[in-house]
C-alpha positions as a printed NumPy array, in Angstrom:
array([[ -3.058,  31.828,  10.057],
       [ -1.605,  32.004,   6.524],
       [  1.169,  29.597,   7.582],
       [ -1.419,  27.161,   8.909],
       [ -3.348,  27.336,   5.599],
       [ -0.073,  26.768,   3.723],
       [  0.574,  23.625,   5.689],
       [ -3.014,  22.412,   5.013],
       [ -2.69 ,  23.067,   1.288],
       [  0.65 ,  21.293,   1.143],
       [ -0.851,  18.262,   3.046],
       [ -3.658,  17.966,   0.467],
       [ -1.16 ,  18.332,  -2.46 ],
       [  0.827,  15.616,  -0.86 ],
       [ -2.245,  13.349,  -0.726],
       [ -2.915,  14.101,  -4.378],
       [  0.537,  12.677,  -5.18 ],
       [ -0.057,   9.678,  -2.948],
       [ -3.231,   8.668,  -4.847],
       [ -1.73 ,   9.399,  -8.263],
       [ -0.182,   6.703, -10.421],
       [  0.151,   3.903,  -7.83 ],
       [  2.617,   1.032,  -8.352],
       [  1.666,  -2.46 ,  -9.569],
       [ -0.596,  -4.572,  -7.431],
       [  2.06 ,  -7.29 ,  -7.02 ],
       [  4.506,  -4.749,  -5.465],
       [  1.742,  -3.36 ,  -3.316],
       [  0.736,  -6.735,  -1.846],
       [  4.15 ,  -7.372,  -0.373],
       [  4.46 ,  -3.849,   0.988],
       [  0.937,  -3.972,   2.493],
       [  1.653,  -7.263,   4.35 ],
       [  4.786,  -5.823,   5.819],
       [  3.067,  -2.631,   6.878],
       [  0.208,  -4.647,   8.467],
       [  2.802,  -6.312,  10.662],
       [  4.779,  -3.12 ,  11.446],
       [  1.807,  -0.889,  12.07 ],
       [ -0.801,  -3.371,  13.324],
       [  0.381,  -6.722,  14.549],
       [  3.148,  -5.178,  16.63 ],
       [  0.577,  -3.05 ,  18.468],
       [ -1.849,  -5.885,  19.494],
       [ -0.12 ,  -6.572,  22.76 ],
       [ -0.002,  -2.888,  23.752],
       [ -3.648,  -2.405,  22.836],
       [ -4.825,  -5.485,  24.701],
       [ -2.872,  -4.623,  27.832],
       [ -4.098,  -1.021,  28.001],
       [ -7.751,  -1.95 ,  27.224],
       [ -7.771,  -4.665,  29.839],
       [ -7.069,  -2.175,  32.598],
       [ -9.065,   0.602,  30.977],
       [-12.2  ,  -1.623,  30.973],
       [-11.557,  -2.527,  34.659],
       [-11.324,   1.024,  35.714],
       [-14.356,   2.046,  33.671],
       [-16.521,  -0.703,  35.319],
       [-15.409,   0.318,  38.804],
       [-16.265,   3.865,  38.111],
       [-19.647,   2.987,  36.759],
       [-20.313,   0.751,  39.796],
       [-19.32 ,   3.546,  42.183],
       [-21.626,   6.03 ,  40.431],
       [-24.556,   3.681,  40.119],
       [-24.417,   1.989,  43.516],
       [-24.025,   5.335,  45.264],
       [-26.956,   6.981,  43.428],
       [-29.971,   8.149,  45.367],
       [-32.283,   6.171,  43.073],
       [-31.429,   2.467,  42.976],
       [-29.916,   1.304,  39.606],
       [-29.751,  -2.446,  38.737],
       [-26.253,  -3.853,  38.702],
       [-26.524,  -5.073,  35.139],
       [-26.419,  -1.414,  33.998],
       [-22.771,  -1.356,  35.152],
       [-21.678,  -3.643,  32.259],
       [-24.059,  -2.02 ,  29.789],
       [-22.611,   1.421,  30.516],
       [-19.05 ,   0.1  ,  30.409],
       [-19.808,  -1.458,  27.041],
       [-21.306,   1.798,  25.701],
       [-18.383,   3.895,  26.951],
       [-15.777,   1.501,  25.478],
       [-17.587,   1.261,  22.086],
       [-18.353,   4.924,  21.683],
       [-15.386,   6.664,  22.998],
       [-12.652,   4.953,  24.931],
       [-11.576,   2.253,  22.443],
       [-11.778,   4.226,  19.19 ],
       [-10.485,   7.534,  20.565],
       [ -8.018,   6.667,  23.314],
       [ -6.481,   3.758,  21.455],
       [ -6.223,   5.916,  18.318],
       [ -4.347,   8.57 ,  20.378],
       [ -1.97 ,   5.892,  21.594],
       [ -1.448,   4.636,  18.097],
       [ -0.877,   8.194,  16.946],
       [  2.156,   8.2  ,  19.331],
       [  3.451,   4.651,  18.63 ],
       [  2.641,   4.318,  14.971],
       [  2.855,   7.999,  14.028],
       [  6.359,   8.397,  15.344],
       [  7.461,   5.296,  13.568],
       [  6.028,   6.426,  10.189],
       [  7.482,   9.98 ,  10.499],
       [ 10.925,   8.78 ,  11.553],
       [ 11.209,   5.959,   9.028],
       [ 10.203,   8.181,   6.05 ],
       [ 12.175,  11.089,   7.423],
       [ 15.314,   8.864,   7.611],
       [ 14.805,   7.904,   3.994],
       [ 14.523,  11.505,   3.061],
       [ 17.739,  12.655,   4.838],
       [ 19.672,   9.682,   3.462],
       [ 18.409,  10.513,  -0.084],
       [ 16.654,   7.2  ,  -0.631],
       [ 13.535,   9.059,  -1.628],
       [ 15.527,  11.059,  -4.169],
       [ 16.782,   7.761,  -5.609],
       [ 13.16 ,   6.504,  -5.934],
       [ 12.229,   9.697,  -7.769],
       [ 15.231,   9.378, -10.082],
       [ 14.14 ,   5.843, -10.995],
       [ 10.705,   7.205, -12.038],
       [  8.835,   5.787,  -9.01 ],
       [  6.045,   7.833,  -7.529],
       [  7.708,   7.92 ,  -4.024],
       [  4.698,   9.404,  -2.096],
       [  2.483,   6.55 ,  -3.479],
       [  5.131,   3.834,  -3.031],
       [  5.899,   4.848,   0.609],
       [  2.545,   6.011,   1.927],
       [ -0.218,   4.056,   0.237],
       [  0.654,   0.69 ,   1.75 ],
       [  0.684,   2.422,   5.176],
       [ -2.85 ,   3.863,   4.507],
       [ -4.272,   0.469,   3.336],
       [ -2.669,  -1.341,   6.237],
       [ -3.951,   1.164,   8.766],
       [ -7.427,   1.386,   7.375],
       [ -7.752,  -2.417,   7.245],
       [ -6.107,  -3.344,  10.586],
       [ -7.04 ,  -0.534,  12.893],
       [-10.722,  -1.647,  13.115],
       [ -9.423,  -5.05 ,  14.182],
       [ -7.343,  -3.324,  16.881],
       [-10.374,  -1.451,  18.072],
       [-12.367,  -4.712,  18.239],
       [ -9.634,  -6.302,  20.268],
       [ -9.621,  -3.252,  22.553],
       [-13.386,  -3.379,  23.062],
       [-13.32 ,  -7.143,  23.774],
       [-10.352,  -6.848,  26.239],
       [-12.059,  -3.924,  27.941],
       [-15.136,  -5.95 ,  28.602],
       [-12.987,  -8.851,  29.815],
       [-11.234,  -6.443,  32.132],
       [-14.61 ,  -5.357,  33.576],
       [-15.61 ,  -8.93 ,  34.128],
       [-12.374,  -9.867,  35.848],
       [-12.435,  -6.925,  38.143],
       [-15.904,  -7.823,  39.15 ],
       [-14.812, -11.339,  40.009],
       [-11.975,  -9.959,  42.081],
       [-13.85 ,  -7.292,  43.96 ],
       [-17.348,  -8.904,  44.067],
       [-18.847,  -5.444,  43.506],
       [-21.445,  -7.098,  41.124],
       [-22.451, -10.621,  40.216],
       [-21.235, -12.583,  37.183],
       [-24.863, -12.983,  35.981],
       [-25.607,  -9.281,  36.207],
       [-22.519,  -8.411,  34.212],
       [-23.408, -10.794,  31.456],
       [-27.031,  -9.67 ,  31.307],
       [-25.838,  -6.036,  30.916],
       [-23.602,  -7.035,  28.013],
       [-26.654,  -8.63 ,  26.29 ],
       [-28.684,  -5.357,  26.268],
       [-28.707,  -4.33 ,  22.595],
       [-27.389,  -0.988,  21.291],
       [-28.536,   1.049,  18.357],
       [-26.83 ,   0.013,  15.025],
       [-25.865,   3.631,  14.288],
       [-23.676,   3.623,  17.39 ],
       [-21.579,   0.738,  15.862],
       [-21.462,   2.529,  12.542],
       [-20.35 ,   5.65 ,  14.248],
       [-17.509,   3.856,  16.003],
       [-16.137,   2.142,  12.894],
       [-16.544,   5.182,  10.661],
       [-14.552,   7.121,  13.275],
       [-11.964,   4.315,  13.451],
       [-11.405,   4.314,   9.736],
       [-11.041,   8.166,   9.545],
       [ -8.721,   8.153,  12.45 ],
       [ -6.602,   5.348,  10.753],
       [ -6.33 ,   7.46 ,   7.654],
       [ -5.109,  10.499,   9.675],
       [ -2.584,   8.43 ,  11.669],
       [ -1.113,   7.086,   8.448],
       [ -1.018,  10.313,   6.34 ],
       [ -0.086,  13.125,   8.723],
       [  3.072,  11.64 ,  10.086],
       [  3.933,  10.543,   6.466],
       [  3.603,  14.135,   5.43 ],
       [  5.981,  15.416,   8.185],
       [  8.49 ,  12.599,   7.442],
       [  8.453,  13.175,   3.684],
       [  9.138,  16.915,   3.984],
       [ 11.942,  16.679,   6.478],
       [ 14.891,  18.991,   5.68 ],
       [ 18.316,  18.577,   7.416],
       [ 19.726,  15.686,   9.397],
       [ 18.923,  13.369,  12.191],
       [ 18.014,  16.144,  14.618],
       [ 15.326,  17.4  ,  12.191],
       [ 13.98 ,  13.815,  11.839],
       [ 13.409,  13.713,  15.609],
       [ 11.744,  17.132,  15.643],
       [  9.573,  16.099,  12.675],
       [  8.534,  12.973,  14.583],
       [  7.552,  14.995,  17.597],
       [  5.509,  17.528,  15.466],
       [  3.871,  14.697,  13.638],
       [  2.593,  13.048,  16.881],
       [  1.428,  16.352,  18.358],
       [ -0.503,  17.498,  15.266],
       [ -1.978,  14.068,  14.6  ],
       [ -3.353,  14.009,  18.14 ],
       [ -4.797,  17.476,  17.648],
       [ -6.443,  16.55 ,  14.366],
       [ -7.878,  13.357,  15.954],
       [ -9.487,  15.279,  18.759],
       [-10.989,  17.94 ,  16.384],
       [-12.125,  15.195,  14.004],
       [-13.691,  13.304,  16.895],
       [-15.896,  16.33 ,  17.647],
       [-16.855,  16.799,  14.026],
       [-17.707,  13.154,  13.518],
       [-19.724,  12.953,  16.773],
       [-21.699,  15.986,  15.903],
       [-22.28 ,  14.814,  12.282],
       [-23.233,  11.216,  12.903],
       [-24.9  ,  11.189,  16.281],
       [-26.774,  14.498,  16.235]])
């Protein structure tokens, strides 16, 4: 328990260094654009592909549940339920867990490699705040672009549900569109994007912490990347419960 508290304290001290004495805006702009491509744009294809099939599977499951119910349920509730599930849970949570693996391992390994090759030491010698220089652009890029990835995920999931309906003829096109037009409460959208931004912050900072504090060689970098992905996923799941209880209750 004390060891865990030590890690938590070290993480927050690391964040204090990240937000202290940032570099000039001109330098940050270039770094942020590069990180947006590395952390966000490179994930668009994967997110779209997974979401397309995720939406199709969700729609089929909803259709099986509703059409097999003892009480008749209109077919347009299939697309409405699919939309609610995608917006509230599948897109923000499942996609964030996938990004924790893809993006988190990249962040931890790239910063860890800089640590073991003494590039971070060189930045410190030059008087550069290395935590801020290396991590702040990743935080900004993740917080800005991850909501876009989640919107793409939601859209592709709904498209997947529409396409599987056309293929299987389990529901009509008009019913699916009617269900999509049923309004949702505004706080549900707020919940989704607040959760997405919080998840983006965790995905950027926890792997960066592990990579920054690597000691040893390439083997330790690999172990650090694995630990970063595992603990980022654990924190996301716990944070998901906390945010759901806080915002939706």
